Amino acid sequence: MIKAMACIYFLFLSVSSANAQFGGSATHPSLFLDRTRGYGQCEILIISNDSGILNAAVYNTTGLNECPPDQFDPIGLQQLAKETGAYMVWKNPRRFWVTDNLTIFLMGEPRNFGGLEFNYVANMQMPAGFKPSTGQSAFAYKPQRIRRVYRCEYLKGAAVYLLRSPDGHTWVMQTYTNHTDQNLTMLDLPHLAGKLSLPAGWQFKMKTLDRDLIFDTKGIANLVPDDLENMYQGCIDGVANFDPWN
């Protein structure tokens, strides 16, 4: 079941095809989504070139559908760029949530791309050196900062998948993807260390939570992808209620 709540930025998001209700203000509605672990989602980024800086409006299937591949995959990027007047368009590979509950905030009206409905969920500046052909794999183990506001919950008794960087920060997996490893499933995540090419000083482990882990991000999120393009958020700047590594 999917319910609703309040307002603003979000990236890399998904929901089940159950009930969705909207709340918040007239200009910035929000959604509360429960039981999101394992649900599929996808994103399209409409990118402008502002004096050499690539800024993107992020559209996601949040609250609307689970991104059926037979509808998402055929969407043509060049045609969509022409239709939207964008400098370029990029498709974030289809992902699956590893979180249990989410509260996300919407930036504006939904749009239809290639017959698939997307919510407008974020604005962001693309990382320096971004190339659509390589996507996030080019930034593996390179932390990024993006602007968003949202709440993410991992419930007591649930498994979480953690990276530890050499500077002592813990990173918690938010989404996984089978874009790079087409055989990757949720069942493989506890053993992901055997699939990753971890740089020197980085560690990976699974942990079962003895209490709820909550990320409450009010403006800046620190994110990092691994070399399979799975995405993690850092327990940095006080966004998490505790560090789950120890």
mmCIF file with all atom_site columns, C-alpha atoms in Angstrom, residues 23-222:
data_model
loop_
_atom_site.group_PDB
_atom_site.id
_atom_site.type_symbol
_atom_site.label_atom_id
_atom_site.label_alt_id
_atom_site.label_comp_id
_atom_site.label_asym_id
_atom_site.label_entity_id
_atom_site.label_seq_id
_atom_site.pdbx_PDB_ins_code
_atom_site.Cartn_x
_atom_site.Cartn_y
_atom_site.Cartn_z
_atom_site.occupancy
_atom_site.B_iso_or_equiv
_atom_site.pdbx_formal_charge
_atom_site.auth_seq_id
_atom_site.auth_comp_id
_atom_site.auth_asym_id
_atom_site.auth_atom_id
_atom_site.pdbx_PDB_model_num
ATOM 1   C CA . GLY A 1 23  ? -0.663 15.606  0.371   1.00 0.00 ? 23  GLY A CA 1
ATOM 2   C CA . GLY A 1 24  ? 1.369  18.693  1.235   1.00 0.00 ? 24  GLY A CA 1
ATOM 3   C CA . SER A 1 25  ? 0.871  22.176  -0.147  1.00 0.00 ? 25  SER A CA 1
ATOM 4   C CA . ALA A 1 26  ? -0.814 23.074  -3.418  1.00 0.00 ? 26  ALA A CA 1
ATOM 5   C CA . THR A 1 27  ? 2.568  23.801  -5.023  1.00 0.00 ? 27  THR A CA 1
ATOM 6   C CA . HIS A 1 28  ? 4.646  20.951  -3.553  1.00 0.00 ? 28  HIS A CA 1
ATOM 7   C CA . PRO A 1 29  ? 2.706  17.730  -2.941  1.00 0.00 ? 29  PRO A CA 1
ATOM 8   C CA . SER A 1 30  ? 4.406  14.736  -1.369  1.00 0.00 ? 30  SER A CA 1
ATOM 9   C CA . LEU A 1 31  ? 4.061  10.983  -1.105  1.00 0.00 ? 31  LEU A CA 1
ATOM 10  C CA . PHE A 1 32  ? 4.585  8.494   1.681   1.00 0.00 ? 32  PHE A CA 1
ATOM 11  C CA . LEU A 1 33  ? 5.411  5.056   0.278   1.00 0.00 ? 33  LEU A CA 1
ATOM 12  C CA . ASP A 1 34  ? 5.572  1.887   2.354   1.00 0.00 ? 34  ASP A CA 1
ATOM 13  C CA . ARG A 1 35  ? 6.831  -1.612  1.519   1.00 0.00 ? 35  ARG A CA 1
ATOM 14  C CA . THR A 1 36  ? 9.048  -0.261  -1.257  1.00 0.00 ? 36  THR A CA 1
ATOM 15  C CA . ARG A 1 37  ? 11.852 -2.839  -0.871  1.00 0.00 ? 37  ARG A CA 1
ATOM 16  C CA . GLY A 1 38  ? 12.298 -4.622  -4.179  1.00 0.00 ? 38  GLY A CA 1
ATOM 17  C CA . TYR A 1 39  ? 10.062 -2.378  -6.292  1.00 0.00 ? 39  TYR A CA 1
ATOM 18  C CA . GLY A 1 40  ? 11.333 -1.185  -9.646  1.00 0.00 ? 40  GLY A CA 1
ATOM 19  C CA . GLN A 1 41  ? 11.729 2.398   -10.785 1.00 0.00 ? 41  GLN A CA 1
ATOM 20  C CA . CYS A 1 42  ? 13.404 4.383   -13.503 1.00 0.00 ? 42  CYS A CA 1
ATOM 21  C CA . GLU A 1 43  ? 14.324 7.962   -14.290 1.00 0.00 ? 43  GLU A CA 1
ATOM 22  C CA . ILE A 1 44  ? 14.699 10.311  -17.210 1.00 0.00 ? 44  ILE A CA 1
ATOM 23  C CA . LEU A 1 45  ? 16.880 13.400  -16.869 1.00 0.00 ? 45  LEU A CA 1
ATOM 24  C CA . ILE A 1 46  ? 16.059 16.397  -19.064 1.00 0.00 ? 46  ILE A CA 1
ATOM 25  C CA . ILE A 1 47  ? 19.409 18.210  -19.234 1.00 0.00 ? 47  ILE A CA 1
ATOM 26  C CA . SER A 1 48  ? 20.175 21.811  -20.160 1.00 0.00 ? 48  SER A CA 1
ATOM 27  C CA . ASN A 1 49  ? 23.581 23.343  -20.863 1.00 0.00 ? 49  ASN A CA 1
ATOM 28  C CA . ASP A 1 50  ? 23.939 26.577  -18.909 1.00 0.00 ? 50  ASP A CA 1
ATOM 29  C CA . SER A 1 51  ? 27.272 28.118  -19.906 1.00 0.00 ? 51  SER A CA 1
ATOM 30  C CA . GLY A 1 52  ? 28.951 24.708  -19.800 1.00 0.00 ? 52  GLY A CA 1
ATOM 31  C CA . ILE A 1 53  ? 27.192 23.551  -16.617 1.00 0.00 ? 53  ILE A CA 1
ATOM 32  C CA . LEU A 1 54  ? 24.794 20.646  -17.127 1.00 0.00 ? 54  LEU A CA 1
ATOM 33  C CA . ASN A 1 55  ? 21.635 21.072  -15.059 1.00 0.00 ? 55  ASN A CA 1
ATOM 34  C CA . ALA A 1 56  ? 18.950 18.391  -15.029 1.00 0.00 ? 56  ALA A CA 1
ATOM 35  C CA . ALA A 1 57  ? 15.266 18.167  -14.231 1.00 0.00 ? 57  ALA A CA 1
ATOM 36  C CA . VAL A 1 58  ? 14.801 14.647  -12.854 1.00 0.00 ? 58  VAL A CA 1
ATOM 37  C CA . TYR A 1 59  ? 11.650 12.692  -13.700 1.00 0.00 ? 59  TYR A CA 1
ATOM 38  C CA . ASN A 1 60  ? 10.904 9.367   -12.023 1.00 0.00 ? 60  ASN A CA 1
ATOM 39  C CA . THR A 1 61  ? 8.131  6.785   -12.171 1.00 0.00 ? 61  THR A CA 1
ATOM 40  C CA . THR A 1 62  ? 7.462  7.408   -8.458  1.00 0.00 ? 62  THR A CA 1
ATOM 41  C CA . GLY A 1 63  ? 3.852  6.787   -7.529  1.00 0.00 ? 63  GLY A CA 1
ATOM 42  C CA . LEU A 1 64  ? 2.788  6.095   -11.084 1.00 0.00 ? 64  LEU A CA 1
ATOM 43  C CA . ASN A 1 65  ? 4.201  2.735   -12.219 1.00 0.00 ? 65  ASN A CA 1
ATOM 44  C CA . GLU A 1 66  ? 7.089  0.298   -11.674 1.00 0.00 ? 66  GLU A CA 1
ATOM 45  C CA . CYS A 1 67  ? 8.785  1.160   -14.964 1.00 0.00 ? 67  CYS A CA 1
ATOM 46  C CA . PRO A 1 68  ? 7.903  -1.798  -17.226 1.00 0.00 ? 68  PRO A CA 1
ATOM 47  C CA . PRO A 1 69  ? 11.059 -2.444  -19.282 1.00 0.00 ? 69  PRO A CA 1
ATOM 48  C CA . ASP A 1 70  ? 9.035  -3.010  -22.455 1.00 0.00 ? 70  ASP A CA 1
ATOM 49  C CA . GLN A 1 71  ? 7.864  0.616   -22.178 1.00 0.00 ? 71  GLN A CA 1
ATOM 50  C CA . PHE A 1 72  ? 11.003 2.226   -20.773 1.00 0.00 ? 72  PHE A CA 1
ATOM 51  C CA . ASP A 1 73  ? 13.660 0.633   -22.977 1.00 0.00 ? 73  ASP A CA 1
ATOM 52  C CA . PRO A 1 74  ? 12.235 1.821   -26.346 1.00 0.00 ? 74  PRO A CA 1
ATOM 53  C CA . ILE A 1 75  ? 12.133 5.500   -25.336 1.00 0.00 ? 75  ILE A CA 1
ATOM 54  C CA . GLY A 1 76  ? 14.422 7.242   -27.818 1.00 0.00 ? 76  GLY A CA 1
ATOM 55  C CA . LEU A 1 77  ? 16.706 9.833   -26.251 1.00 0.00 ? 77  LEU A CA 1
ATOM 56  C CA . GLN A 1 78  ? 17.389 11.936  -29.351 1.00 0.00 ? 78  GLN A CA 1
ATOM 57  C CA . GLN A 1 79  ? 13.714 12.140  -30.208 1.00 0.00 ? 79  GLN A CA 1
ATOM 58  C CA . LEU A 1 80  ? 12.839 13.019  -26.632 1.00 0.00 ? 80  LEU A CA 1
ATOM 59  C CA . ALA A 1 81  ? 15.516 15.746  -26.557 1.00 0.00 ? 81  ALA A CA 1
ATOM 60  C CA . LYS A 1 82  ? 13.975 17.203  -29.708 1.00 0.00 ? 82  LYS A CA 1
ATOM 61  C CA . GLU A 1 83  ? 10.464 17.058  -28.255 1.00 0.00 ? 83  GLU A CA 1
ATOM 62  C CA . THR A 1 84  ? 11.475 18.701  -24.960 1.00 0.00 ? 84  THR A CA 1
ATOM 63  C CA . GLY A 1 85  ? 14.027 21.166  -26.358 1.00 0.00 ? 85  GLY A CA 1
ATOM 64  C CA . ALA A 1 86  ? 16.703 19.698  -24.087 1.00 0.00 ? 86  ALA A CA 1
ATOM 65  C CA . TYR A 1 87  ? 20.453 19.876  -24.636 1.00 0.00 ? 87  TYR A CA 1
ATOM 66  C CA . MET A 1 88  ? 20.470 16.139  -23.983 1.00 0.00 ? 88  MET A CA 1
ATOM 67  C CA . VAL A 1 89  ? 18.351 13.450  -22.319 1.00 0.00 ? 89  VAL A CA 1
ATOM 68  C CA . TRP A 1 90  ? 19.689 10.613  -20.183 1.00 0.00 ? 90  TRP A CA 1
ATOM 69  C CA . LYS A 1 91  ? 17.972 7.492   -18.892 1.00 0.00 ? 91  LYS A CA 1
ATOM 70  C CA . ASN A 1 92  ? 19.082 6.327   -15.453 1.00 0.00 ? 92  ASN A CA 1
ATOM 71  C CA . PRO A 1 93  ? 19.086 2.498   -15.641 1.00 0.00 ? 93  PRO A CA 1
ATOM 72  C CA . ARG A 1 94  ? 16.122 0.702   -14.065 1.00 0.00 ? 94  ARG A CA 1
ATOM 73  C CA . ARG A 1 95  ? 16.643 0.229   -10.325 1.00 0.00 ? 95  ARG A CA 1
ATOM 74  C CA . PHE A 1 96  ? 15.066 -1.487  -7.338  1.00 0.00 ? 96  PHE A CA 1
ATOM 75  C CA . TRP A 1 97  ? 14.602 0.036   -3.904  1.00 0.00 ? 97  TRP A CA 1
ATOM 76  C CA . VAL A 1 98  ? 16.347 -1.556  -0.930  1.00 0.00 ? 98  VAL A CA 1
ATOM 77  C CA . THR A 1 99  ? 14.599 0.783   1.540   1.00 0.00 ? 99  THR A CA 1
ATOM 78  C CA . ASP A 1 100 ? 11.381 -0.114  3.370   1.00 0.00 ? 100 ASP A CA 1
ATOM 79  C CA . ASN A 1 101 ? 9.502  3.206   3.587   1.00 0.00 ? 101 ASN A CA 1
ATOM 80  C CA . LEU A 1 102 ? 9.958  6.541   1.817   1.00 0.00 ? 102 LEU A CA 1
ATOM 81  C CA . THR A 1 103 ? 8.571  10.032  2.078   1.00 0.00 ? 103 THR A CA 1
ATOM 82  C CA . ILE A 1 104 ? 9.357  11.966  -1.093  1.00 0.00 ? 104 ILE A CA 1
ATOM 83  C CA . PHE A 1 105 ? 8.600  15.490  -2.284  1.00 0.00 ? 105 PHE A CA 1
ATOM 84  C CA . LEU A 1 106 ? 7.521  16.484  -5.773  1.00 0.00 ? 106 LEU A CA 1
ATOM 85  C CA . MET A 1 107 ? 8.896  19.465  -7.708  1.00 0.00 ? 107 MET A CA 1
ATOM 86  C CA . GLY A 1 108 ? 6.099  19.915  -10.217 1.00 0.00 ? 108 GLY A CA 1
ATOM 87  C CA . GLU A 1 109 ? 3.617  18.327  -12.572 1.00 0.00 ? 109 GLU A CA 1
ATOM 88  C CA . PRO A 1 110 ? 4.091  14.786  -13.974 1.00 0.00 ? 110 PRO A CA 1
ATOM 89  C CA . ARG A 1 111 ? 4.908  14.263  -17.641 1.00 0.00 ? 111 ARG A CA 1
ATOM 90  C CA . ASN A 1 112 ? 4.450  11.497  -20.167 1.00 0.00 ? 112 ASN A CA 1
ATOM 91  C CA . PHE A 1 113 ? 7.569  10.292  -21.996 1.00 0.00 ? 113 PHE A CA 1
ATOM 92  C CA . GLY A 1 114 ? 7.121  7.593   -24.614 1.00 0.00 ? 114 GLY A CA 1
ATOM 93  C CA . GLY A 1 115 ? 3.749  6.597   -23.168 1.00 0.00 ? 115 GLY A CA 1
ATOM 94  C CA . LEU A 1 116 ? 5.136  6.176   -19.625 1.00 0.00 ? 116 LEU A CA 1
ATOM 95  C CA . GLU A 1 117 ? 4.172  8.512   -16.775 1.00 0.00 ? 117 GLU A CA 1
ATOM 96  C CA . PHE A 1 118 ? 6.913  10.208  -14.715 1.00 0.00 ? 118 PHE A CA 1
ATOM 97  C CA . ASN A 1 119 ? 6.781  12.471  -11.658 1.00 0.00 ? 119 ASN A CA 1
ATOM 98  C CA . TYR A 1 120 ? 9.023  15.557  -11.487 1.00 0.00 ? 120 TYR A CA 1
ATOM 99  C CA . VAL A 1 121 ? 11.103 14.778  -8.396  1.00 0.00 ? 121 VAL A CA 1
ATOM 100 C CA . ALA A 1 122 ? 14.365 16.767  -8.404  1.00 0.00 ? 122 ALA A CA 1
ATOM 101 C CA . ASN A 1 123 ? 16.702 19.326  -9.911  1.00 0.00 ? 123 ASN A CA 1
ATOM 102 C CA . MET A 1 124 ? 20.422 18.597  -9.951  1.00 0.00 ? 124 MET A CA 1
ATOM 103 C CA . GLN A 1 125 ? 23.727 19.594  -11.460 1.00 0.00 ? 125 GLN A CA 1
ATOM 104 C CA . MET A 1 126 ? 25.414 16.743  -13.295 1.00 0.00 ? 126 MET A CA 1
ATOM 105 C CA . PRO A 1 127 ? 28.912 15.755  -12.053 1.00 0.00 ? 127 PRO A CA 1
ATOM 106 C CA . ALA A 1 128 ? 31.853 17.274  -13.877 1.00 0.00 ? 128 ALA A CA 1
ATOM 107 C CA . GLY A 1 129 ? 32.914 14.966  -16.687 1.00 0.00 ? 129 GLY A CA 1
ATOM 108 C CA . PHE A 1 130 ? 29.515 13.286  -17.003 1.00 0.00 ? 130 PHE A CA 1
ATOM 109 C CA . LYS A 1 131 ? 29.092 11.347  -20.246 1.00 0.00 ? 131 LYS A CA 1
ATOM 110 C CA . PRO A 1 132 ? 25.809 9.631   -21.123 1.00 0.00 ? 132 PRO A CA 1
ATOM 111 C CA . SER A 1 133 ? 27.712 6.697   -22.626 1.00 0.00 ? 133 SER A CA 1
ATOM 112 C CA . THR A 1 134 ? 29.351 5.776   -19.317 1.00 0.00 ? 134 THR A CA 1
ATOM 113 C CA . GLY A 1 135 ? 26.714 7.061   -16.873 1.00 0.00 ? 135 GLY A CA 1
ATOM 114 C CA . GLN A 1 136 ? 27.340 6.436   -13.189 1.00 0.00 ? 136 GLN A CA 1
ATOM 115 C CA . SER A 1 137 ? 29.878 3.661   -13.691 1.00 0.00 ? 137 SER A CA 1
ATOM 116 C CA . ALA A 1 138 ? 32.467 6.373   -14.367 1.00 0.00 ? 138 ALA A CA 1
ATOM 117 C CA . PHE A 1 139 ? 31.928 7.685   -10.806 1.00 0.00 ? 139 PHE A CA 1
ATOM 118 C CA . ALA A 1 140 ? 32.230 4.385   -8.910  1.00 0.00 ? 140 ALA A CA 1
ATOM 119 C CA . TYR A 1 141 ? 33.467 4.989   -5.348  1.00 0.00 ? 141 TYR A CA 1
ATOM 120 C CA . LYS A 1 142 ? 33.607 8.753   -6.010  1.00 0.00 ? 142 LYS A CA 1
ATOM 121 C CA . PRO A 1 143 ? 31.206 10.492  -3.591  1.00 0.00 ? 143 PRO A CA 1
ATOM 122 C CA . GLN A 1 144 ? 28.800 13.057  -5.020  1.00 0.00 ? 144 GLN A CA 1
ATOM 123 C CA . ARG A 1 145 ? 26.593 15.693  -3.377  1.00 0.00 ? 145 ARG A CA 1
ATOM 124 C CA . ILE A 1 146 ? 23.104 16.431  -4.664  1.00 0.00 ? 146 ILE A CA 1
ATOM 125 C CA . ARG A 1 147 ? 20.237 18.642  -3.493  1.00 0.00 ? 147 ARG A CA 1
ATOM 126 C CA . ARG A 1 148 ? 17.134 16.840  -2.255  1.00 0.00 ? 148 ARG A CA 1
ATOM 127 C CA . VAL A 1 149 ? 14.750 16.573  0.672   1.00 0.00 ? 149 VAL A CA 1
ATOM 128 C CA . TYR A 1 150 ? 13.274 13.212  1.634   1.00 0.00 ? 150 TYR A CA 1
ATOM 129 C CA . ARG A 1 151 ? 12.943 10.632  4.388   1.00 0.00 ? 151 ARG A CA 1
ATOM 130 C CA . CYS A 1 152 ? 14.087 7.039   3.991   1.00 0.00 ? 152 CYS A CA 1
ATOM 131 C CA . GLU A 1 153 ? 13.421 4.231   6.510   1.00 0.00 ? 153 GLU A CA 1
ATOM 132 C CA . TYR A 1 154 ? 15.045 0.806   6.951   1.00 0.00 ? 154 TYR A CA 1
ATOM 133 C CA . LEU A 1 155 ? 13.057 -1.160  9.512   1.00 0.00 ? 155 LEU A CA 1
ATOM 134 C CA . LYS A 1 156 ? 14.274 -3.195  12.496  1.00 0.00 ? 156 LYS A CA 1
ATOM 135 C CA . GLY A 1 157 ? 15.034 -6.776  11.427  1.00 0.00 ? 157 GLY A CA 1
ATOM 136 C CA . ALA A 1 158 ? 15.709 -5.810  7.817   1.00 0.00 ? 158 ALA A CA 1
ATOM 137 C CA . ALA A 1 159 ? 19.008 -6.363  6.030   1.00 0.00 ? 159 ALA A CA 1
ATOM 138 C CA . VAL A 1 160 ? 21.102 -3.387  5.018   1.00 0.00 ? 160 VAL A CA 1
ATOM 139 C CA . TYR A 1 161 ? 24.087 -3.444  2.658   1.00 0.00 ? 161 TYR A CA 1
ATOM 140 C CA . LEU A 1 162 ? 26.958 -1.207  3.663   1.00 0.00 ? 162 LEU A CA 1
ATOM 141 C CA . LEU A 1 163 ? 30.115 0.279   2.234   1.00 0.00 ? 163 LEU A CA 1
ATOM 142 C CA . ARG A 1 164 ? 32.844 1.741   4.447   1.00 0.00 ? 164 ARG A CA 1
ATOM 143 C CA . SER A 1 165 ? 35.148 4.283   2.818   1.00 0.00 ? 165 SER A CA 1
ATOM 144 C CA . PRO A 1 166 ? 38.776 4.862   3.871   1.00 0.00 ? 166 PRO A CA 1
ATOM 145 C CA . ASP A 1 167 ? 37.792 8.115   5.612   1.00 0.00 ? 167 ASP A CA 1
ATOM 146 C CA . GLY A 1 168 ? 35.562 6.153   8.019   1.00 0.00 ? 168 GLY A CA 1
ATOM 147 C CA . HIS A 1 169 ? 32.184 7.054   6.508   1.00 0.00 ? 169 HIS A CA 1
ATOM 148 C CA . THR A 1 170 ? 29.425 4.444   6.229   1.00 0.00 ? 170 THR A CA 1
ATOM 149 C CA . TRP A 1 171 ? 27.328 4.284   3.052   1.00 0.00 ? 171 TRP A CA 1
ATOM 150 C CA . VAL A 1 172 ? 23.965 2.473   3.018   1.00 0.00 ? 172 VAL A CA 1
ATOM 151 C CA . MET A 1 173 ? 22.594 0.963   -0.198  1.00 0.00 ? 173 MET A CA 1
ATOM 152 C CA . GLN A 1 174 ? 19.399 2.647   -1.362  1.00 0.00 ? 174 GLN A CA 1
ATOM 153 C CA . THR A 1 175 ? 18.932 1.028   -4.759  1.00 0.00 ? 175 THR A CA 1
ATOM 154 C CA . TYR A 1 176 ? 20.443 -1.822  -6.727  1.00 0.00 ? 176 TYR A CA 1
ATOM 155 C CA . THR A 1 177 ? 20.381 -2.360  -10.468 1.00 0.00 ? 177 THR A CA 1
ATOM 156 C CA . ASN A 1 178 ? 20.919 -5.281  -12.822 1.00 0.00 ? 178 ASN A CA 1
ATOM 157 C CA . HIS A 1 179 ? 21.980 -2.911  -15.594 1.00 0.00 ? 179 HIS A CA 1
ATOM 158 C CA . THR A 1 180 ? 25.684 -3.853  -15.296 1.00 0.00 ? 180 THR A CA 1
ATOM 159 C CA . ASP A 1 181 ? 25.308 -7.365  -13.857 1.00 0.00 ? 181 ASP A CA 1
ATOM 160 C CA . GLN A 1 182 ? 22.180 -8.646  -15.575 1.00 0.00 ? 182 GLN A CA 1
ATOM 161 C CA . ASN A 1 183 ? 21.952 -11.625 -13.204 1.00 0.00 ? 183 ASN A CA 1
ATOM 162 C CA . LEU A 1 184 ? 21.990 -9.532  -10.022 1.00 0.00 ? 184 LEU A CA 1
ATOM 163 C CA . THR A 1 185 ? 18.926 -9.991  -7.793  1.00 0.00 ? 185 THR A CA 1
ATOM 164 C CA . MET A 1 186 ? 17.987 -9.086  -4.233  1.00 0.00 ? 186 MET A CA 1
ATOM 165 C CA . LEU A 1 187 ? 19.084 -12.573 -3.164  1.00 0.00 ? 187 LEU A CA 1
ATOM 166 C CA . ASP A 1 188 ? 22.642 -11.811 -4.325  1.00 0.00 ? 188 ASP A CA 1
ATOM 167 C CA . LEU A 1 189 ? 23.083 -8.678  -2.233  1.00 0.00 ? 189 LEU A CA 1
ATOM 168 C CA . PRO A 1 190 ? 24.331 -10.400 0.964   1.00 0.00 ? 190 PRO A CA 1
ATOM 169 C CA . HIS A 1 191 ? 27.235 -11.781 -1.091  1.00 0.00 ? 191 HIS A CA 1
ATOM 170 C CA . LEU A 1 192 ? 27.905 -8.662  -3.135  1.00 0.00 ? 192 LEU A CA 1
ATOM 171 C CA . ALA A 1 193 ? 31.461 -8.293  -1.837  1.00 0.00 ? 193 ALA A CA 1
ATOM 172 C CA . GLY A 1 194 ? 32.447 -11.188 -4.109  1.00 0.00 ? 194 GLY A CA 1
ATOM 173 C CA . LYS A 1 195 ? 31.158 -9.307  -7.140  1.00 0.00 ? 195 LYS A CA 1
ATOM 174 C CA . LEU A 1 196 ? 32.532 -5.843  -6.400  1.00 0.00 ? 196 LEU A CA 1
ATOM 175 C CA . SER A 1 197 ? 35.964 -4.531  -7.327  1.00 0.00 ? 197 SER A CA 1
ATOM 176 C CA . LEU A 1 198 ? 36.510 -2.577  -4.129  1.00 0.00 ? 198 LEU A CA 1
ATOM 177 C CA . PRO A 1 199 ? 39.303 0.018   -4.191  1.00 0.00 ? 199 PRO A CA 1
ATOM 178 C CA . ALA A 1 200 ? 42.017 -0.115  -1.535  1.00 0.00 ? 200 ALA A CA 1
ATOM 179 C CA . GLY A 1 201 ? 40.603 0.815   1.849   1.00 0.00 ? 201 GLY A CA 1
ATOM 180 C CA . TRP A 1 202 ? 36.930 0.243   0.977   1.00 0.00 ? 202 TRP A CA 1
ATOM 181 C CA . GLN A 1 203 ? 34.900 -2.509  2.703   1.00 0.00 ? 203 GLN A CA 1
ATOM 182 C CA . PHE A 1 204 ? 31.465 -4.073  2.171   1.00 0.00 ? 204 PHE A CA 1
ATOM 183 C CA . LYS A 1 205 ? 29.220 -5.999  4.546   1.00 0.00 ? 205 LYS A CA 1
ATOM 184 C CA . MET A 1 206 ? 25.595 -6.902  5.235   1.00 0.00 ? 206 MET A CA 1
ATOM 185 C CA . LYS A 1 207 ? 23.984 -6.225  8.597   1.00 0.00 ? 207 LYS A CA 1
ATOM 186 C CA . THR A 1 208 ? 20.594 -7.050  10.129  1.00 0.00 ? 208 THR A CA 1
ATOM 187 C CA . LEU A 1 209 ? 19.226 -3.994  11.920  1.00 0.00 ? 209 LEU A CA 1
ATOM 188 C CA . ASP A 1 210 ? 18.441 -4.156  15.635  1.00 0.00 ? 210 ASP A CA 1
ATOM 189 C CA . ARG A 1 211 ? 16.461 -0.890  15.355  1.00 0.00 ? 211 ARG A CA 1
ATOM 190 C CA . ASP A 1 212 ? 14.988 1.322   12.651  1.00 0.00 ? 212 ASP A CA 1
ATOM 191 C CA . LEU A 1 213 ? 17.546 3.224   10.561  1.00 0.00 ? 213 LEU A CA 1
ATOM 192 C CA . ILE A 1 214 ? 16.194 6.554   9.320   1.00 0.00 ? 214 ILE A CA 1
ATOM 193 C CA . PHE A 1 215 ? 17.702 8.997   6.848   1.00 0.00 ? 215 PHE A CA 1
ATOM 194 C CA . ASP A 1 216 ? 16.122 12.441  7.093   1.00 0.00 ? 216 ASP A CA 1
ATOM 195 C CA . THR A 1 217 ? 17.724 14.500  4.343   1.00 0.00 ? 217 THR A CA 1
ATOM 196 C CA . LYS A 1 218 ? 16.780 18.173  4.371   1.00 0.00 ? 218 LYS A CA 1
ATOM 197 C CA . GLY A 1 219 ? 18.849 19.611  1.546   1.00 0.00 ? 219 GLY A CA 1
ATOM 198 C CA . ILE A 1 220 ? 22.092 17.813  0.718   1.00 0.00 ? 220 ILE A CA 1
ATOM 199 C CA . ALA A 1 221 ? 22.559 14.078  0.162   1.00 0.00 ? 221 ALA A CA 1
ATOM 200 C CA . ASN A 1 222 ? 25.998 12.455  -0.102  1.00 0.00 ? 222 ASN A CA 1
#
